[in-house]
XYZ file of N, CA, C and O in Angstrom:
812
model
N 89.264 -128.678 -89.196
C 89.366 -127.871 -90.412
C 89.023 -126.404 -90.137
O 89.635 -125.499 -90.666
N 88.013 -126.222 -89.282
C 87.604 -124.853 -88.950
C 88.703 -124.123 -88.198
O 88.939 -122.930 -88.422
N 89.403 -124.847 -87.287
C 90.500 -124.224 -86.547
C 91.643 -123.836 -87.481
O 92.248 -122.777 -87.337
N 91.933 -124.712 -88.438
C 93.001 -124.409 -89.405
C 92.664 -123.163 -90.211
O 93.514 -122.298 -90.438
N 91.402 -123.050 -90.623
C 90.960 -121.872 -91.370
C 91.072 -120.616 -90.521
O 91.513 -119.563 -90.997
N 90.705 -120.705 -89.247
C 90.804 -119.554 -88.342
C 92.252 -119.129 -88.151
O 92.571 -117.936 -88.139
N 93.156 -120.136 -88.001
C 94.572 -119.817 -87.861
C 95.111 -119.152 -89.126
O 95.913 -118.212 -89.071
N 94.644 -119.652 -90.286
C 95.078 -119.080 -91.564
C 94.633 -117.630 -91.696
O 95.416 -116.754 -92.082
N 93.376 -117.355 -91.363
C 92.850 -115.989 -91.455
C 93.554 -115.067 -90.462
O 93.836 -113.904 -90.775
N 93.832 -115.593 -89.264
C 94.549 -114.787 -88.276
C 95.956 -114.482 -88.755
O 96.466 -113.370 -88.579
N 96.606 -115.478 -89.390
C 97.940 -115.247 -89.943
C 97.932 -114.199 -91.030
O 98.824 -113.351 -91.099
N 96.902 -114.244 -91.897
C 96.779 -113.228 -92.943
C 96.590 -111.840 -92.339
O 97.166 -110.861 -92.813
N 95.767 -111.775 -91.292
C 95.516 -110.477 -90.648
C 96.788 -109.897 -90.048
O 96.945 -108.676 -89.967
N 97.705 -110.763 -89.626
C 98.966 -110.286 -89.054
C 99.970 -109.926 -90.145
O 100.644 -108.898 -90.081
N 100.043 -110.795 -91.181
C 101.094 -110.636 -92.191
C 100.770 -109.601 -93.267
O 101.661 -108.863 -93.693
N 99.512 -109.549 -93.716
C 99.185 -108.666 -94.829
C 99.480 -107.193 -94.560
O 100.056 -106.517 -95.415
N 99.096 -106.637 -93.378
C 99.457 -105.233 -93.130
C 100.966 -104.998 -93.169
O 101.427 -103.954 -93.650
N 101.747 -105.977 -92.673
C 103.201 -105.840 -92.696
C 103.712 -105.854 -94.129
O 104.531 -105.015 -94.535
N 103.222 -106.835 -94.925
C 103.658 -106.954 -96.317
C 103.303 -105.708 -97.119
O 104.124 -105.180 -97.883
N 102.065 -105.222 -96.953
C 101.626 -104.034 -97.704
C 102.443 -102.810 -97.306
O 102.857 -102.014 -98.158
N 102.697 -102.647 -95.992
C 103.493 -101.504 -95.529
C 104.909 -101.555 -96.089
O 105.433 -100.548 -96.581
N 105.532 -102.734 -96.021
C 106.897 -102.890 -96.553
C 106.916 -102.629 -98.050
O 107.827 -101.971 -98.571
N 105.899 -103.121 -98.772
C 105.838 -102.923 -100.216
C 105.717 -101.433 -100.564
O 106.388 -100.942 -101.474
N 104.846 -100.714 -99.827
C 104.671 -99.288 -100.100
C 105.943 -98.505 -99.811
O 106.316 -97.598 -100.571
N 106.632 -98.857 -98.710
C 107.898 -98.195 -98.389
C 108.934 -98.487 -99.469
O 109.664 -97.588 -99.919
N 109.002 -99.752 -99.896
C 109.948 -100.133 -100.954
C 109.644 -99.379 -102.244
O 110.545 -98.899 -102.931
N 108.344 -99.302 -102.595
C 107.950 -98.576 -103.811
C 108.369 -97.116 -103.736
O 108.878 -96.541 -104.706
N 108.183 -96.487 -102.574
C 108.561 -95.091 -102.399
C 110.072 -94.918 -102.535
O 110.544 -94.002 -103.234
N 110.838 -95.804 -101.883
C 112.293 -95.713 -101.938
C 112.806 -95.891 -103.369
O 113.653 -95.118 -103.842
N 112.292 -96.911 -104.049
C 112.749 -97.197 -105.417
C 112.370 -96.061 -106.372
O 113.171 -95.659 -107.223
N 111.152 -95.529 -106.222
C 110.700 -94.456 -107.109
C 111.569 -93.216 -106.961
O 111.999 -92.609 -107.956
N 111.832 -92.818 -105.725
C 112.657 -91.632 -105.487
C 114.082 -91.870 -105.966
O 114.702 -91.009 -106.609
N 114.618 -93.059 -105.675
C 115.995 -93.380 -106.065
C 116.156 -93.365 -107.582
O 117.105 -92.773 -108.119
N 115.228 -93.980 -108.296
C 115.319 -94.034 -109.749
C 115.115 -92.663 -110.396
O 115.661 -92.391 -111.468
N 114.338 -91.807 -109.740
C 114.081 -90.482 -110.300
C 115.286 -89.548 -110.138
O 115.579 -88.743 -111.034
N 115.986 -89.655 -109.003
C 117.091 -88.737 -108.726
C 118.464 -89.300 -109.086
O 119.442 -88.557 -109.143
N 118.539 -90.610 -109.327
C 119.831 -91.216 -109.671
C 120.467 -90.581 -110.902
O 121.681 -90.290 -110.896
N 119.723 -90.332 -111.999
C 120.347 -89.705 -113.172
C 120.971 -88.348 -112.866
O 121.972 -87.971 -113.484
N 120.376 -87.608 -111.924
C 120.931 -86.292 -111.573
C 122.303 -86.452 -110.941
O 123.268 -85.758 -111.305
N 122.415 -87.398 -109.979
C 123.709 -87.629 -109.330
C 124.732 -88.217 -110.290
O 125.918 -87.894 -110.224
N 124.285 -89.077 -111.197
C 125.191 -89.651 -112.177
C 125.728 -88.582 -113.115
O 126.898 -88.610 -113.520
N 124.868 -87.616 -113.462
C 125.307 -86.534 -114.345
C 126.269 -85.592 -113.631
O 127.196 -85.047 -114.253
N 126.078 -85.395 -112.322
C 126.931 -84.466 -111.579
C 128.282 -85.073 -111.217
O 129.321 -84.412 -111.359
N 128.289 -86.327 -110.758
C 129.541 -86.895 -110.267
C 129.974 -88.189 -110.888
O 131.104 -88.639 -110.675
N 129.072 -88.833 -111.658
C 129.425 -90.099 -112.266
C 129.422 -91.238 -111.249
O 128.996 -91.090 -110.096
N 129.917 -92.384 -111.675
C 129.920 -93.573 -110.822
C 130.803 -93.427 -109.586
O 130.587 -94.095 -108.576
N 131.794 -92.563 -109.665
C 132.772 -92.460 -108.576
C 132.130 -91.961 -107.285
O 132.568 -92.330 -106.190
N 131.112 -91.116 -107.387
C 130.531 -90.507 -106.188
C 129.147 -91.050 -105.858
O 128.582 -90.717 -104.822
N 128.604 -91.897 -106.728
C 127.254 -92.402 -106.478
C 127.297 -93.746 -105.755
O 128.133 -94.602 -106.038
N 126.378 -93.926 -104.809
C 126.182 -95.219 -104.155
C 124.684 -95.409 -103.920
O 123.946 -94.417 -103.797
N 124.205 -96.639 -103.902
C 122.771 -96.887 -103.714
C 122.248 -96.236 -102.430
O 122.813 -96.417 -101.360
N 121.177 -95.490 -102.562
C 120.593 -94.796 -101.419
C 120.934 -93.321 -101.374
O 120.315 -92.560 -100.639
N 121.937 -92.908 -102.167
C 122.352 -91.503 -102.148
C 121.230 -90.587 -102.608
O 121.003 -89.524 -102.020
N 120.500 -91.008 -103.644
C 119.418 -90.171 -104.167
C 118.321 -89.987 -103.124
O 117.790 -88.882 -102.941
N 117.987 -91.063 -102.406
C 116.933 -90.961 -101.394
C 117.385 -90.086 -100.224
O 116.612 -89.279 -99.706
N 118.647 -90.242 -99.811
C 119.184 -89.412 -98.732
C 119.149 -87.945 -99.130
O 118.770 -87.070 -98.339
N 119.515 -87.669 -100.373
C 119.494 -86.282 -100.850
C 118.080 -85.730 -100.889
O 117.847 -84.544 -100.621
N 117.094 -86.604 -101.190
C 115.695 -86.168 -101.193
C 115.241 -85.790 -99.786
O 114.552 -84.787 -99.589
N 115.632 -86.596 -98.794
C 115.276 -86.291 -97.405
C 115.895 -84.973 -96.956
O 115.245 -84.160 -96.293
N 117.162 -84.774 -97.321
C 117.842 -83.522 -96.962
C 117.172 -82.343 -97.642
O 116.972 -81.277 -97.037
N 116.804 -82.524 -98.916
C 116.125 -81.453 -99.655
C 114.790 -81.108 -99.003
O 114.451 -79.925 -98.839
N 114.016 -82.141 -98.623
C 112.726 -81.897 -97.971
C 112.912 -81.157 -96.651
O 112.135 -80.253 -96.306
N 113.961 -81.534 -95.898
C 114.247 -80.869 -94.632
C 114.604 -79.406 -94.846
O 114.121 -78.517 -94.131
N 115.443 -79.140 -95.854
C 115.856 -77.765 -96.133
C 114.679 -76.913 -96.608
O 114.541 -75.757 -96.209
N 113.833 -77.494 -97.455
C 112.662 -76.755 -97.942
C 111.717 -76.433 -96.786
O 111.227 -75.308 -96.652
N 111.470 -77.432 -95.929
C 110.599 -77.192 -94.784
C 111.165 -76.159 -93.833
O 110.438 -75.313 -93.306
N 112.488 -76.209 -93.599
C 113.129 -75.245 -92.697
C 113.096 -73.840 -93.280
O 112.788 -72.870 -92.583
N 113.400 -73.733 -94.574
C 113.453 -72.402 -95.199
C 112.074 -71.781 -95.383
O 111.957 -70.569 -95.562
N 111.015 -72.602 -95.343
C 109.663 -72.060 -95.531
C 109.228 -71.198 -94.362
O 108.164 -70.574 -94.414
N 110.042 -71.148 -93.281
C 109.716 -70.261 -92.162
C 109.761 -68.808 -92.593
O 109.072 -67.961 -92.042
N 110.608 -68.497 -93.579
C 110.722 -67.129 -94.080
C 109.778 -66.935 -95.252
O 109.688 -67.778 -96.138
N 109.078 -65.816 -95.249
C 108.029 -65.562 -96.245
C 108.574 -65.568 -97.669
O 107.895 -66.028 -98.594
N 109.803 -65.075 -97.872
C 110.372 -65.040 -99.220
C 110.532 -66.443 -99.783
O 110.080 -66.741 -100.899
N 111.177 -67.325 -99.005
C 111.367 -68.694 -99.462
C 110.038 -69.441 -99.560
O 109.825 -70.248 -100.468
N 109.141 -69.179 -98.623
C 107.841 -69.843 -98.647
C 107.074 -69.506 -99.923
O 106.450 -70.376 -100.539
N 107.149 -68.235 -100.337
C 106.476 -67.831 -101.577
C 107.115 -68.494 -102.792
O 106.432 -68.819 -103.766
N 108.431 -68.710 -102.734
C 109.120 -69.389 -103.840
C 108.671 -70.840 -103.938
O 108.376 -71.343 -105.025
N 108.609 -71.548 -102.776
C 108.201 -72.954 -102.791
C 106.729 -73.104 -103.170
O 106.333 -74.152 -103.695
N 105.914 -72.086 -102.901
C 104.497 -72.152 -103.244
C 104.250 -71.867 -104.720
O 103.175 -72.190 -105.243
N 105.245 -71.289 -105.396
C 105.074 -70.878 -106.790
C 104.742 -72.047 -107.725
O 103.819 -71.925 -108.544
N 105.480 -73.177 -107.664
C 105.110 -74.290 -108.564
C 103.666 -74.755 -108.383
O 102.969 -75.034 -109.364
N 103.199 -74.823 -107.132
C 101.827 -75.227 -106.882
C 100.828 -74.239 -107.470
O 99.792 -74.637 -108.020
N 101.142 -72.950 -107.370
C 100.249 -71.930 -107.941
C 100.191 -72.046 -109.460
O 99.132 -71.861 -110.073
N 101.337 -72.341 -110.076
C 101.367 -72.500 -111.534
C 100.572 -73.728 -111.962
O 99.821 -73.691 -112.946
N 100.718 -74.820 -111.218
C 99.971 -76.045 -111.539
C 98.471 -75.810 -111.389
O 97.666 -76.317 -112.183
N 98.083 -75.020 -110.395
C 96.658 -74.731 -110.176
C 96.037 -73.937 -111.309
O 94.804 -73.858 -111.416
N 96.872 -73.340 -112.156
C 96.366 -72.579 -113.297
C 96.267 -73.430 -114.557
O 95.784 -72.964 -115.587
N 96.747 -74.676 -114.482
C 96.684 -75.584 -115.633
C 95.468 -76.491 -115.477
O 95.394 -77.271 -114.524
N 94.508 -76.400 -116.395
C 93.242 -77.141 -116.235
C 93.431 -78.639 -116.029
O 92.755 -79.237 -115.202
N 94.337 -79.275 -116.768
C 94.482 -80.723 -116.691
C 95.167 -81.169 -115.411
O 94.859 -82.234 -114.867
N 96.107 -80.377 -114.925
C 96.872 -80.759 -113.743
C 96.253 -80.255 -112.449
O 96.555 -80.780 -111.379
N 95.402 -79.255 -112.547
C 94.857 -78.617 -111.350
C 94.077 -79.601 -110.478
O 94.267 -79.654 -109.256
N 93.224 -80.407 -111.113
C 92.399 -81.346 -110.338
C 93.262 -82.400 -109.652
O 93.060 -82.713 -108.478
N 94.238 -82.955 -110.384
C 95.097 -83.986 -109.814
C 95.937 -83.433 -108.675
O 96.008 -84.028 -107.589
N 96.561 -82.275 -108.890
C 97.393 -81.666 -107.852
C 96.559 -81.293 -106.640
O 96.957 -81.539 -105.493
N 95.392 -80.714 -106.884
C 94.531 -80.308 -105.781
C 94.061 -81.488 -104.961
O 94.013 -81.429 -103.732
N 93.737 -82.598 -105.649
C 93.279 -83.788 -104.943
C 94.381 -84.372 -104.069
O 94.161 -84.689 -102.891
N 95.586 -84.515 -104.630
C 96.713 -85.060 -103.866
C 97.038 -84.161 -102.681
O 97.262 -84.627 -101.554
N 97.050 -82.853 -102.916
C 97.360 -81.892 -101.856
C 96.313 -81.943 -100.750
O 96.650 -81.935 -99.555
N 95.043 -82.032 -101.138
C 93.960 -82.081 -100.149
C 94.020 -83.350 -99.316
O 93.740 -83.334 -98.115
N 94.384 -84.475 -99.962
C 94.477 -85.741 -99.232
C 95.561 -85.676 -98.169
O 95.361 -86.077 -97.020
N 96.741 -85.113 -98.536
C 97.825 -84.998 -97.561
C 97.434 -84.079 -96.413
O 97.719 -84.361 -95.247
N 96.789 -82.958 -96.723
C 96.384 -82.023 -95.681
C 95.314 -82.638 -94.787
O 95.326 -82.461 -93.571
N 94.392 -83.378 -95.396
C 93.320 -83.991 -94.614
C 93.868 -85.053 -93.674
O 93.538 -85.095 -92.489
N 94.752 -85.928 -94.186
C 95.283 -87.009 -93.379
C 96.174 -86.509 -92.249
O 96.302 -87.140 -91.210
N 96.815 -85.353 -92.466
C 97.680 -84.808 -91.426
C 96.914 -83.952 -90.433
O 97.468 -83.525 -89.420
N 95.618 -83.684 -90.734
C 94.834 -82.832 -89.844
C 95.189 -81.362 -89.989
O 94.851 -80.543 -89.142
N 95.873 -81.013 -91.076
C 96.306 -79.634 -91.272
C 95.101 -78.713 -91.423
O 94.097 -79.071 -92.024
N 95.213 -77.522 -90.906
C 94.195 -76.470 -90.998
C 92.944 -76.772 -90.184
O 91.963 -76.044 -90.260
N 92.945 -77.880 -89.416
C 91.846 -78.148 -88.509
C 92.227 -77.635 -87.130
O 93.299 -77.942 -86.622
N 91.352 -76.873 -86.507
C 91.626 -76.407 -85.148
C 91.552 -77.586 -84.184
O 90.821 -78.551 -84.405
N 92.334 -77.521 -83.095
C 92.376 -78.621 -82.139
C 91.012 -78.910 -81.520
O 90.709 -80.036 -81.156
N 90.195 -77.869 -81.394
C 88.898 -78.052 -80.740
C 87.782 -78.333 -81.743
O 86.601 -78.249 -81.410
N 88.137 -78.699 -82.985
C 87.127 -78.810 -84.030
C 86.507 -80.202 -84.151
O 85.584 -80.397 -84.923
N 87.018 -81.194 -83.413
C 86.431 -82.535 -83.469
C 85.114 -82.547 -82.694
O 85.065 -82.098 -81.545
N 84.066 -83.054 -83.326
C 82.749 -83.008 -82.704
C 82.022 -84.329 -82.911
O 82.365 -85.120 -83.789
N 81.037 -84.562 -82.071
C 80.093 -85.652 -82.255
C 78.828 -85.043 -82.843
O 78.233 -84.134 -82.250
N 78.440 -85.502 -84.023
C 77.294 -84.932 -84.721
C 76.083 -85.838 -84.543
O 76.142 -87.036 -84.827
N 75.020 -85.269 -84.036
C 73.743 -85.976 -83.978
C 72.914 -85.522 -85.170
O 72.558 -84.346 -85.276
N 72.651 -86.418 -86.092
C 71.911 -86.040 -87.293
C 70.506 -85.570 -86.922
O 69.856 -86.179 -86.062
N 70.051 -84.482 -87.548
C 68.714 -83.955 -87.236
C 67.636 -85.018 -87.407
O 67.676 -85.828 -88.331
N 66.699 -85.034 -86.471
C 65.571 -85.982 -86.495
C 66.038 -87.432 -86.504
O 65.434 -88.302 -87.140
N 67.144 -87.684 -85.807
C 67.678 -89.045 -85.773
C 68.478 -89.244 -84.498
O 68.951 -88.276 -83.885
N 68.640 -90.504 -84.095
C 69.491 -90.839 -82.953
C 70.902 -91.236 -83.390
O 71.731 -91.610 -82.564
N 71.181 -91.145 -84.697
C 72.480 -91.529 -85.233
C 73.525 -90.473 -84.888
O 73.299 -89.277 -85.077
N 74.666 -90.934 -84.379
C 75.762 -90.032 -84.036
C 76.991 -90.381 -84.875
O 77.299 -91.558 -85.071
N 77.673 -89.372 -85.365
C 78.864 -89.550 -86.191
C 79.978 -88.634 -85.692
O 79.715 -87.516 -85.233
N 81.216 -89.114 -85.784
C 82.369 -88.263 -85.449
C 82.740 -87.448 -86.679
O 82.877 -87.980 -87.779
N 82.904 -86.158 -86.497
C 83.258 -85.272 -87.607
C 84.208 -84.182 -87.166
O 84.577 -84.085 -85.992
N 84.606 -83.367 -88.118
C 85.523 -82.254 -87.858
C 84.930 -80.989 -88.448
O 84.605 -80.944 -89.641
N 84.764 -79.971 -87.616
C 84.226 -78.692 -88.080
C 85.247 -78.023 -88.998
O 86.389 -77.780 -88.602
N 84.840 -77.752 -90.231
C 85.748 -77.139 -91.198
C 85.460 -75.654 -91.435
O 86.354 -74.899 -91.774
N 84.220 -75.252 -91.260
C 83.877 -73.846 -91.484
C 82.779 -73.409 -90.529
O 81.907 -74.195 -90.156
N 82.867 -72.143 -90.148
C 81.825 -71.516 -89.343
C 81.356 -70.263 -90.080
O 82.085 -69.713 -90.900
N 80.147 -69.795 -89.808
C 79.656 -68.597 -90.502
C 80.420 -67.348 -90.069
O 81.011 -67.298 -88.991
N 80.453 -66.376 -90.961
C 81.058 -65.091 -90.617
C 82.464 -64.880 -91.127
O 83.003 -63.773 -91.017
N 83.103 -65.907 -91.697
C 84.469 -65.738 -92.211
C 84.427 -64.951 -93.514
O 83.604 -65.204 -94.389
N 85.313 -63.995 -93.641
C 85.332 -63.144 -94.831
C 86.032 -63.863 -95.979
O 86.934 -64.671 -95.777
N 85.620 -63.551 -97.203
C 86.229 -64.094 -98.423
C 86.232 -65.614 -98.439
O 87.208 -66.250 -98.852
N 85.151 -66.227 -97.976
C 85.038 -67.679 -98.011
C 83.634 -68.036 -98.478
O 82.643 -67.691 -97.824
N 83.539 -68.729 -99.612
C 82.241 -69.018 -100.215
C 81.382 -69.903 -99.311
O 80.190 -69.676 -99.155
N 81.999 -70.943 -98.741
C 81.229 -71.846 -97.895
C 80.725 -71.141 -96.647
O 79.585 -71.342 -96.221
N 81.556 -70.301 -96.066
C 81.150 -69.570 -94.869
C 79.987 -68.636 -95.163
O 79.104 -68.430 -94.321
N 79.952 -68.072 -96.369
C 78.859 -67.175 -96.744
C 77.549 -67.935 -96.914
O 76.474 -67.380 -96.700
N 77.650 -69.211 -97.316
C 76.441 -70.021 -97.493
C 75.810 -70.398 -96.159
O 74.590 -70.492 -96.038
N 76.661 -70.586 -95.149
C 76.170 -71.036 -93.853
C 75.275 -70.001 -93.192
O 75.540 -68.802 -93.248
N 74.223 -70.481 -92.559
C 73.376 -69.601 -91.763
C 74.050 -69.343 -90.420
O 75.010 -70.017 -90.044
N 73.539 -68.376 -89.672
C 74.181 -67.965 -88.421
C 74.290 -69.108 -87.419
O 75.236 -69.161 -86.632
N 73.329 -70.007 -87.411
C 73.322 -71.106 -86.437
C 73.756 -72.429 -87.044
O 73.369 -73.496 -86.563
N 74.553 -72.364 -88.113
C 75.026 -73.575 -88.749
C 76.547 -73.666 -88.730
O 77.242 -72.654 -88.605
N 77.064 -74.888 -88.865
C 78.498 -75.118 -89.051
C 78.654 -76.184 -90.142
O 77.765 -77.011 -90.356
N 79.788 -76.142 -90.835
C 80.100 -77.162 -91.832
C 80.972 -78.219 -91.173
O 81.965 -77.890 -90.512
N 80.603 -79.475 -91.319
C 81.307 -80.577 -90.672
C 81.733 -81.600 -91.722
O 80.926 -81.991 -92.577
N 82.995 -82.021 -91.650
C 83.491 -83.080 -92.525
C 83.345 -84.414 -91.814
O 83.821 -84.586 -90.689
N 82.689 -85.367 -92.465
C 82.486 -86.703 -91.914
C 83.346 -87.690 -92.702
O 83.008 -88.032 -93.838
N 84.475 -88.145 -92.144
C 85.330 -89.094 -92.864
C 84.630 -90.438 -93.046
O 83.787 -90.831 -92.236
N 84.999 -91.127 -94.120
C 84.445 -92.450 -94.392
C 85.420 -93.523 -93.929
O 86.632 -93.371 -94.070
N 84.905 -94.605 -93.392
C 85.747 -95.701 -92.936
C 86.351 -96.443 -94.118
O 85.674 -96.700 -95.113
N 87.655 -96.776 -93.984
C 88.383 -97.538 -94.993
C 88.302 -96.890 -96.371
O 88.195 -97.561 -97.383
N 88.331 -95.574 -96.392
C 88.300 -94.866 -97.667
C 88.860 -93.477 -97.452
O 88.662 -92.873 -96.402
N 89.610 -92.981 -98.435
C 90.095 -91.605 -98.363
C 89.012 -90.724 -98.969
O 88.943 -90.513 -100.172
N 88.139 -90.239 -98.157
C 87.032 -89.430 -98.624
C 86.070 -89.187 -97.476
O 86.369 -89.478 -96.319
N 84.928 -88.675 -97.789
C 83.949 -88.394 -96.757
C 82.861 -87.481 -97.282
O 82.749 -87.253 -98.490
N 82.082 -86.948 -96.368
C 80.975 -86.069 -96.715
C 81.118 -84.751 -95.969
O 81.581 -84.720 -94.828
N 80.708 -83.690 -96.630
C 80.650 -82.392 -95.973
C 79.177 -82.060 -95.776
O 78.416 -82.000 -96.741
N 78.758 -81.891 -94.529
C 77.367 -81.575 -94.242
C 77.286 -80.257 -93.488
O 78.242 -79.847 -92.828
N 76.159 -79.618 -93.606
C 75.909 -78.378 -92.866
C 74.758 -78.640 -91.901
O 73.652 -78.971 -92.331
N 75.034 -78.506 -90.618
C 74.048 -78.845 -89.589
C 73.937 -77.699 -88.588
O 74.861 -76.888 -88.448
N 72.825 -77.630 -87.876
C 72.698 -76.616 -86.814
C 73.742 -76.834 -85.727
O 74.165 -77.958 -85.468
N 74.151 -75.765 -85.080
C 75.170 -75.849 -84.040
C 74.744 -76.728 -82.877
O 75.586 -77.353 -82.226
N 73.436 -76.778 -82.603
C 72.996 -77.592 -81.476
C 73.018 -79.090 -81.784
O 72.681 -79.911 -80.925
N 73.432 -79.445 -83.008
C 73.565 -80.856 -83.361
C 74.985 -81.371 -83.161
O 75.248 -82.549 -83.392
N 75.895 -80.485 -82.752
C 77.284 -80.918 -82.588
C 77.717 -80.742 -81.140
O 77.294 -79.820 -80.441
N 78.537 -81.666 -80.701
C 79.075 -81.654 -79.336
C 80.588 -81.839 -79.420
O 81.072 -82.800 -80.032
N 81.342 -80.933 -78.827
C 82.798 -80.980 -78.914
C 83.355 -82.222 -78.230
O 82.853 -82.650 -77.186
N 84.410 -82.797 -78.832
C 85.104 -83.948 -78.266
C 86.546 -83.567 -77.966
O 87.162 -82.807 -78.712
N 87.076 -84.105 -76.885
C 88.471 -83.857 -76.517
C 89.365 -84.800 -77.319
O 89.820 -85.829 -76.833
N 89.604 -84.428 -78.582
C 90.351 -85.292 -79.487
C 91.010 -84.438 -80.564
O 90.434 -83.445 -81.019
N 92.229 -84.811 -80.953
C 92.928 -84.116 -82.022
C 92.310 -84.505 -83.369
O 91.863 -85.640 -83.545
N 92.307 -83.590 -84.357
C 91.765 -83.930 -85.678
C 92.418 -85.152 -86.299
O 91.740 -86.002 -86.876
N 93.750 -85.256 -86.190
C 94.441 -86.416 -86.764
C 93.994 -87.704 -86.086
O 93.850 -88.752 -86.736
N 93.750 -87.666 -84.774
C 93.269 -88.842 -84.047
C 91.858 -89.216 -84.502
O 91.538 -90.396 -84.660
N 91.031 -88.197 -84.719
C 89.661 -88.457 -85.165
C 89.654 -89.080 -86.555
O 88.882 -90.006 -86.833
N 90.527 -88.597 -87.451
C 90.608 -89.160 -88.792
C 91.055 -90.617 -88.743
O 90.490 -91.481 -89.420
N 92.077 -90.888 -87.927
C 92.572 -92.259 -87.810
C 91.499 -93.179 -87.246
O 91.322 -94.310 -87.705
N 90.766 -92.694 -86.250
C 89.727 -93.496 -85.607
C 88.598 -93.823 -86.566
O 88.157 -94.973 -86.662
N 88.129 -92.822 -87.303
C 86.984 -93.040 -88.186
C 87.365 -93.823 -89.433
O 86.606 -94.679 -89.891
N 88.539 -93.540 -90.004
C 88.945 -94.245 -91.221
C 89.160 -95.729 -90.942
O 88.897 -96.587 -91.783
N 89.633 -96.061 -89.724
C 89.827 -97.467 -89.361
C 88.550 -98.092 -88.805
O 88.563 -99.251 -88.397
N 87.466 -97.323 -88.788
C 86.161 -97.785 -88.276
C 86.233 -98.174 -86.813
O 85.422 -98.957 -86.317
N 87.223 -97.637 -86.090
C 87.346 -97.916 -84.667
C 87.910 -99.287 -84.359
O 87.961 -99.689 -83.189
N 88.376 -100.008 -85.394
C 88.867 -101.371 -85.177
C 90.302 -101.374 -84.669
O 90.706 -102.251 -83.922
N 91.091 -100.353 -85.070
C 92.496 -100.314 -84.689
C 92.676 -100.086 -83.203
O 91.735 -99.858 -82.441
N 93.937 -100.100 -82.785
C 94.275 -99.876 -81.371
C 94.204 -98.384 -81.096
O 94.996 -97.605 -81.608
N 93.263 -97.981 -80.260
C 93.073 -96.574 -79.911
C 93.691 -96.330 -78.544
O 93.095 -96.623 -77.528
N 94.917 -95.795 -78.542
C 95.639 -95.616 -77.287
C 95.097 -94.427 -76.505
O 94.787 -93.383 -77.068
N 95.014 -94.606 -75.182
C 94.594 -93.509 -74.320
C 95.733 -92.524 -74.148
O 96.895 -92.852 -74.348
N 95.393 -91.311 -73.730
C 96.423 -90.325 -73.445
C 97.235 -90.756 -72.247
O 96.750 -91.443 -71.360
N 98.485 -90.333 -72.236
C 99.336 -90.686 -71.102
C 98.760 -90.075 -69.837
O 98.316 -88.936 -69.812
N 98.726 -90.879 -68.765
C 98.183 -90.379 -67.505
C 96.731 -90.756 -67.321
O 96.165 -90.569 -66.248
N 96.101 -91.292 -68.398
C 94.703 -91.670 -68.261
C 94.603 -92.973 -67.488
O 95.479 -93.809 -67.513
N 93.483 -93.177 -66.816
C 93.278 -94.388 -66.034
C 93.097 -95.592 -66.963
O 92.463 -95.506 -67.994
N 93.678 -96.746 -66.597
C 93.538 -97.920 -67.429
C 92.147 -98.518 -67.228
O 91.636 -98.492 -66.182
């Protein structure tokens, strides 16, 4: 009976991530398709519409927006809706939270050398974090708060989209040879996932 239970749990561990991933992808595809389908139906009617056209058009639109953002004029245009939303009290928090989550998960705005091992003061506990601010930066409230020998470090939480921001002395942090996105993936998965070595590293 114990072996059967172990096999069942192992099967769940294999199947559930696949099922959840497929479900999330399906939800994304259906949501985008249903949102843009009326636009294509209004423009061309049934004669030109086929299932998947709305999603394909969304991908092309995202590609064009990303490509055109290289130029400052277009980039300022694409940033305009976000700036307007940030001025609306009810939408500002939701938009800011979603935007911050995407930037955090992608490692955006983190310097490559910003991953550190933090030794908590008066403790032997070590945590992986990402340096987000250093003292001396102009027009930055957090940087102004920091003392000369301090840095602000973001500590991601395992199995949760969130974390803690702490301010510690510089001698409490040690640089790690790791990309911010790799550090986020490692800490959020609590180190349980497959952590691949860099190509060329010794097995």
